[in-house]
Coordinates of C-alpha atoms in Angstrom, one line a residue:
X1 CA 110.5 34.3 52.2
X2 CA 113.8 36.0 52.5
X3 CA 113.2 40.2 51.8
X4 CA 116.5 41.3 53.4
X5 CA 120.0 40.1 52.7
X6 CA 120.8 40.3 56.5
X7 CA 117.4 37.5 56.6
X8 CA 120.0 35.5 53.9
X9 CA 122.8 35.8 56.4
X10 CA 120.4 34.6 59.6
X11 CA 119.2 31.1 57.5
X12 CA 122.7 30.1 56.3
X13 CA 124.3 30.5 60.2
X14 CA 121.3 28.2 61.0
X15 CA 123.0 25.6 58.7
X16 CA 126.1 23.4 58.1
X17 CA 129.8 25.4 57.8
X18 CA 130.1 25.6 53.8
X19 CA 134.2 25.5 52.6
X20 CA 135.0 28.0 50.7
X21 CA 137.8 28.2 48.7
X22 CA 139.3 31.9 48.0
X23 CA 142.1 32.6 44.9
X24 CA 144.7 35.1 45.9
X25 CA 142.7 36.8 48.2
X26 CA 145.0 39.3 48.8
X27 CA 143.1 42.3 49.0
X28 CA 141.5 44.2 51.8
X29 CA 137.8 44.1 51.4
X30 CA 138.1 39.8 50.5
X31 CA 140.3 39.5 53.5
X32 CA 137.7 41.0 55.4
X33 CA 134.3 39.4 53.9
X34 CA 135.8 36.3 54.1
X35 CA 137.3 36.6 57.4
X36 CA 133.7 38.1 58.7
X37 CA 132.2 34.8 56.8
X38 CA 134.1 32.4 59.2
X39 CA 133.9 34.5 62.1
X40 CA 129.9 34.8 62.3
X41 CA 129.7 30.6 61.1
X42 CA 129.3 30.5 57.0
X43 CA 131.9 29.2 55.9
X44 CA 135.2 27.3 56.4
X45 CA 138.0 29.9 54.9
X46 CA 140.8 28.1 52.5
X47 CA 143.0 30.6 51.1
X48 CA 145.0 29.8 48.3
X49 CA 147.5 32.5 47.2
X50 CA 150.7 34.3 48.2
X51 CA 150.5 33.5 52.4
X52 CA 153.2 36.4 52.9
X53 CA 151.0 38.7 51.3
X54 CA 147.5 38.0 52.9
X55 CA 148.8 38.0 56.2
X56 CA 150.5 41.2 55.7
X57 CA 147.3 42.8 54.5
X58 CA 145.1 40.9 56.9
X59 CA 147.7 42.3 59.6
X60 CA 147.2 45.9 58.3
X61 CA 143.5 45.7 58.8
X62 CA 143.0 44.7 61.8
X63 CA 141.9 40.7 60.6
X64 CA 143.2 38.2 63.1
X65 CA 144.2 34.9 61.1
X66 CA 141.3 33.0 61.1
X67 CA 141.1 31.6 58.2
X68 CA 140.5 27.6 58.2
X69 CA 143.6 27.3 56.5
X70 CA 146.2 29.0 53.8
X71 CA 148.0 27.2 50.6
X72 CA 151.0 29.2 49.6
X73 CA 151.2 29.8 46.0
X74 CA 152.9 32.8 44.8
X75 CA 151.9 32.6 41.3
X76 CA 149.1 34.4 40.5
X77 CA 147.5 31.8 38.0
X78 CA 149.0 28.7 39.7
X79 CA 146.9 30.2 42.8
X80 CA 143.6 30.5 40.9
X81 CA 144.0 26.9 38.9
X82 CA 144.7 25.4 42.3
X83 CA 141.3 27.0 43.6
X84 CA 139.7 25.5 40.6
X85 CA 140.9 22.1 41.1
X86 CA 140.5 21.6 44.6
X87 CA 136.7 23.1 44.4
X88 CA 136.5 20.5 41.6
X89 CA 137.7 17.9 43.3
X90 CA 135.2 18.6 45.8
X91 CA 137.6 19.8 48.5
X92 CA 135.7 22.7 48.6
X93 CA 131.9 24.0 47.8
X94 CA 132.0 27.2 46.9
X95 CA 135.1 29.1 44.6
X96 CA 135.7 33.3 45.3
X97 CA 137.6 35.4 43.2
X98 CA 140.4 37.5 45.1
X99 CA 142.8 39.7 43.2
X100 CA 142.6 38.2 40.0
X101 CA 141.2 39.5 36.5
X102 CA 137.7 38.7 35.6
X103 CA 139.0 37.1 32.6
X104 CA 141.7 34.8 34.2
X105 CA 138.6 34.0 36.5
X106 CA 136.5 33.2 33.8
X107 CA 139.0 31.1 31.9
X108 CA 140.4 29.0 34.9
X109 CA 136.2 28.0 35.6
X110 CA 135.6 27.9 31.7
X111 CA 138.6 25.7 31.5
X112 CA 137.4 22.2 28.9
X113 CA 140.1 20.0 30.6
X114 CA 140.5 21.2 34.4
X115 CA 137.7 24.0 34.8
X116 CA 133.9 23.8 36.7
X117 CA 131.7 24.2 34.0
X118 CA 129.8 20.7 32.8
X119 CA 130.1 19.2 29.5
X120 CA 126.9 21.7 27.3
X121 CA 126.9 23.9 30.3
X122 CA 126.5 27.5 30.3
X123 CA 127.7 30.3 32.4
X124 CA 125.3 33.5 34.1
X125 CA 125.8 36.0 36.7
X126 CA 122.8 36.5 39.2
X127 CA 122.8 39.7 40.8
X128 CA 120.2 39.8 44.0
X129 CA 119.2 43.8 44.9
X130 CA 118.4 44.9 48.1
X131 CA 116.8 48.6 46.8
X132 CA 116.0 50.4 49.9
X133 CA 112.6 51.9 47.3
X134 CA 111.5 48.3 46.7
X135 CA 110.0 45.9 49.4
X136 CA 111.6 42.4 49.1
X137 CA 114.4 41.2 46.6
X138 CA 115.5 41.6 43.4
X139 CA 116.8 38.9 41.2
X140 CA 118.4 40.4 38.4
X141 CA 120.4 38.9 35.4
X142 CA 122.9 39.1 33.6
X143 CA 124.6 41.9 34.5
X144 CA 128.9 40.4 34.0
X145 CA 129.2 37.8 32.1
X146 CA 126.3 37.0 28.9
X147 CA 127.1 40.0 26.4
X148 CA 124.1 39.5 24.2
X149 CA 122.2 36.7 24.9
X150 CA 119.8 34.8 22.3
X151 CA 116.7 33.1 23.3
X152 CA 118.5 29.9 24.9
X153 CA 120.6 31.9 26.8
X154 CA 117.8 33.6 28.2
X155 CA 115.6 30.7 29.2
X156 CA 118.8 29.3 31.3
X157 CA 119.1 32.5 32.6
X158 CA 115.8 32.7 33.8
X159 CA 116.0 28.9 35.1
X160 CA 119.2 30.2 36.7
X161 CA 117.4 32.9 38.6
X162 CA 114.6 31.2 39.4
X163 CA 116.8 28.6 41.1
X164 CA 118.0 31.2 42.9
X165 CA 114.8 32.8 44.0
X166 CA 113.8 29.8 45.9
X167 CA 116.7 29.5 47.9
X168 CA 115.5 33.4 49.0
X169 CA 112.4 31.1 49.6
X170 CA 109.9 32.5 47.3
X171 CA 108.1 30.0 45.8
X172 CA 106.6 30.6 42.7
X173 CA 108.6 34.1 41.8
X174 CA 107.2 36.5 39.3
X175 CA 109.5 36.8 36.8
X176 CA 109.7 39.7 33.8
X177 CA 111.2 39.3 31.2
X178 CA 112.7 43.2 30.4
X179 CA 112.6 45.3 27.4
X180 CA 111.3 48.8 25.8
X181 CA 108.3 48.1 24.9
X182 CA 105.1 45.5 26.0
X183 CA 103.8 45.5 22.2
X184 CA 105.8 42.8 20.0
X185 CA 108.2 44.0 17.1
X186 CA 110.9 42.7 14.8
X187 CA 112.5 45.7 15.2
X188 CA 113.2 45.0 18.7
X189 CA 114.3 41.4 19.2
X190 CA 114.2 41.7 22.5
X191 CA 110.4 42.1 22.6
X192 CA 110.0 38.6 20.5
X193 CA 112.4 36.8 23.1
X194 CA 110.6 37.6 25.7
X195 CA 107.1 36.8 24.2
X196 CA 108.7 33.3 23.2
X197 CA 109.4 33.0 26.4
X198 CA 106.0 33.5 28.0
X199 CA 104.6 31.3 25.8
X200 CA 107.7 28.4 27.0
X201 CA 106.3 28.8 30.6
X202 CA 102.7 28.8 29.8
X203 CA 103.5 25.6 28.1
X204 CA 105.3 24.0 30.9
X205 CA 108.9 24.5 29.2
X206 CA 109.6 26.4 32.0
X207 CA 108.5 25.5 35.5
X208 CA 109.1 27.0 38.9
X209 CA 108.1 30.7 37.8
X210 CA 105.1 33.0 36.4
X211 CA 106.6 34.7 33.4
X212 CA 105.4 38.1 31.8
X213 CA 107.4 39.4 29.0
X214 CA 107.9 41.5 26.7
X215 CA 107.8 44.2 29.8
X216 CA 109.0 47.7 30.7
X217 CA 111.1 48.1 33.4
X218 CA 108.6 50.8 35.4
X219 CA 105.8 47.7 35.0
X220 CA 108.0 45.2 36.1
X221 CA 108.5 46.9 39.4
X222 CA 106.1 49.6 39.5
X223 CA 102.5 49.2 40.1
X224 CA 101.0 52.4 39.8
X225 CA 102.9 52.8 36.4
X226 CA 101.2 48.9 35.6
X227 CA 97.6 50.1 36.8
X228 CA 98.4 53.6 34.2
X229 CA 99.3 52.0 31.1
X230 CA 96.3 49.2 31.8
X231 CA 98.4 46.0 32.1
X232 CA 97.0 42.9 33.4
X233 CA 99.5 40.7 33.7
X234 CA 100.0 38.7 37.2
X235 CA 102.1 40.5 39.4
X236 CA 102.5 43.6 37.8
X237 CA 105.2 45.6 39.7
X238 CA 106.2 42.6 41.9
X239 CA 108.4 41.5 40.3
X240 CA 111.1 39.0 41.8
X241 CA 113.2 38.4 38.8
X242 CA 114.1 41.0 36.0
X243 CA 115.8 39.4 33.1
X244 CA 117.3 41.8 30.9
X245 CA 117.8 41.7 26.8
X246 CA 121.6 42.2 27.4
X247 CA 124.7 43.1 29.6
X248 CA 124.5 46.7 29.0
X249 CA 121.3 47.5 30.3
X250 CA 121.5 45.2 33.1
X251 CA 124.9 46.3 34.1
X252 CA 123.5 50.2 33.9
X253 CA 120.7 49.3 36.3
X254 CA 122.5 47.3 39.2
X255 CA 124.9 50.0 39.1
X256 CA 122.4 52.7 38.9
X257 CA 120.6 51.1 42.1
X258 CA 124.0 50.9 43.9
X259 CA 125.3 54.4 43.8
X260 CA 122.2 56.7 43.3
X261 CA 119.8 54.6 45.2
X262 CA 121.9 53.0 47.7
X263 CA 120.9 49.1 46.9
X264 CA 122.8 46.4 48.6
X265 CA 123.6 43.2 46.4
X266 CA 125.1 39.8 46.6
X267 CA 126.0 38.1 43.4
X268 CA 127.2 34.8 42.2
X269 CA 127.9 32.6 38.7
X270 CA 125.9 30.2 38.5
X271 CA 125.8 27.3 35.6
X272 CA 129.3 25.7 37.0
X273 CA 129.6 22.6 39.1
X274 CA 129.7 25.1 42.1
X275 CA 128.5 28.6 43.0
X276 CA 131.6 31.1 41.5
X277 CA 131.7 34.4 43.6
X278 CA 132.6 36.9 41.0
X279 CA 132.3 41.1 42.5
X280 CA 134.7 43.4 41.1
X281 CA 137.8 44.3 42.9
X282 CA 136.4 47.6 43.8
X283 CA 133.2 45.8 45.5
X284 CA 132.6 46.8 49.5
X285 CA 133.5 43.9 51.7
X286 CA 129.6 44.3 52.4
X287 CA 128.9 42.9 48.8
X288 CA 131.4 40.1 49.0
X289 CA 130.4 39.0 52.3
X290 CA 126.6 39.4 51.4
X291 CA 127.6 37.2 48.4
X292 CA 129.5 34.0 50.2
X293 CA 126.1 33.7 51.8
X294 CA 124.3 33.6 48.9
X295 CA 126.4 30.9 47.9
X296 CA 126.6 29.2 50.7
X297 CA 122.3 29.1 50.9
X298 CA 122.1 28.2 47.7
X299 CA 124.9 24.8 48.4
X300 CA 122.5 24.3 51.2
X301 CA 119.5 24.1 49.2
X302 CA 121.3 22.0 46.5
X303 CA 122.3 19.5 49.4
X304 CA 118.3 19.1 50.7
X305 CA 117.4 18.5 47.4
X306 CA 119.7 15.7 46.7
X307 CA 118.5 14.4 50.1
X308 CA 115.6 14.4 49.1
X309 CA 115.8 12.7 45.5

């Protein structure tokens, strides 16, 4: 079981050079994840964007040119639909977002007639949190791209995240589904989501993960407050995956465990054809190396598994 996000980086150098294909990185902290990625033996660098530019900026920071190779493209969205094709013409295995919008992102991947996303597919971010106050990882969704999700939504997500959990290793992850309250109410829809839910994985409608829900936050991840307010449920404050009833309150808490408590994360879109890196432009090079492997482990684990089938 992977508890650390350096642990993540140590299993995927163990393993096969992923490709990963970069849109107009052109900024300093992708240049230098993604150079530090090839350098320490993730990944296979393609750059597709304005050449001029990234080796000016790579230049300015002190990144030799690496990279596996670079596709001039001046155009900012002829760039990024380029990095979508040739990802989805399997030319590459994993797609990163550079200096592009999170919307042109979104629509070049959401794209019906040349995008990544399969026919009935769905898009989720997964967030993993490396919270210096907790002991192992955090799987925590959807904190970029589901506004309000309804109850499907929320069972892929969770199927999403547990996917994701197992690459970290962890077999049979707790996994909470969050809201205000334990007790069921109308009033809160979250609350009967995440009851409906339970009941999908006692059921079998959901395998791979034991599911509490509705949940507080503090009993997800706490258990002295689980052991105070009386509740039984299996792994009361061990939680490996928090799903959360929307994008606000998830957003609030990765954010919160960033900047006051000093969390590291990785984070990827998952529900396309291939892992999507998607950090903000402001994200440390830190985060968006942390996140290619993430992406990478998670290819890997996809490639055993068809192996194995």
């Amino acid at each position: 079981m992977i508890k650390k996000l350096d642990e993540l980086i140590a299993k995927v150098k163990g393993s096969p050079k992923k490709r990963l294909v970069v849109a107009c990185g052109e900024d300093p902290h992708t240049i230098e994840a993604v150079a530090r990625a090839q350098g320490e033996g993730l990944v296979e660098v393609i750059m597709v964007g304005n050449k001029g530019k990234i080796e000016k900026v790579a230049s300015e920071h002190s990144v030799s040119s690496i990279f596996h190779k670079i596709i001039h493209e001046q155009e900012t969205k002829k760039a990024l639909n380029l990095a979508v094709k040739m990802v989805r013409d399997g030319e590459g295995d994993i797609l990163m977002k550079g200096l592009v919008t999170t919307p042109d992102y979104m629509r070049a991947i959401l794209n019906k007639e040349n995008g990544l996303v399969p026919p009935g597919g769905l898009l989720s971010h997964v967030t993993v949190v490396e919270a210096p106050a907790y002991p192992k990882l955090l799987v925590v969704s959807d904190v970029a791209v589901l506004v309000l999700p309804d109850l499907e939504q929320k069972v892929k997500m969770l199927e999403y995240a547990i996917e994701v959990a197992q690459a970290l290793g962890i077999e049979n992850p707790y996994a909470y589904l969050i809201s205000s309250a334990e007790t069921v109410s109308q009033k809160v829809p979250s609350t009967v989501d995440g009851a409906l839910i339970k009941v999908m994985a006692e059921r079998g409608q959901i395998k791979g993960a034991k599911v509490e829900g509705p949940v507080g936050i503090d009993i997800a991840i706490s258990r002295e407050s689980a052991a105070i307010k009386g509740f039984k449920g299996e792994g009361a404050g061990q939680a490996d995956i928090l799903i959360f009833p929307n994008i606000e309150a998830a957003n609030v808490f990765y954010k919160t465990c960033t900047i006051m408590g000093g969390a590291s994360l990785a984070a990827i879109v998952t529900g396309a054809l291939a892992p999507c890196i998607l950090t903000s432009r402001g994200d440390s090079e830190v985060s968006k190396f942390y996140s290619i492997g993430l992406a990478a482990l998670l290819v890997g684990m996809r490639g055993e598994q068809k192996q194995k089938a």
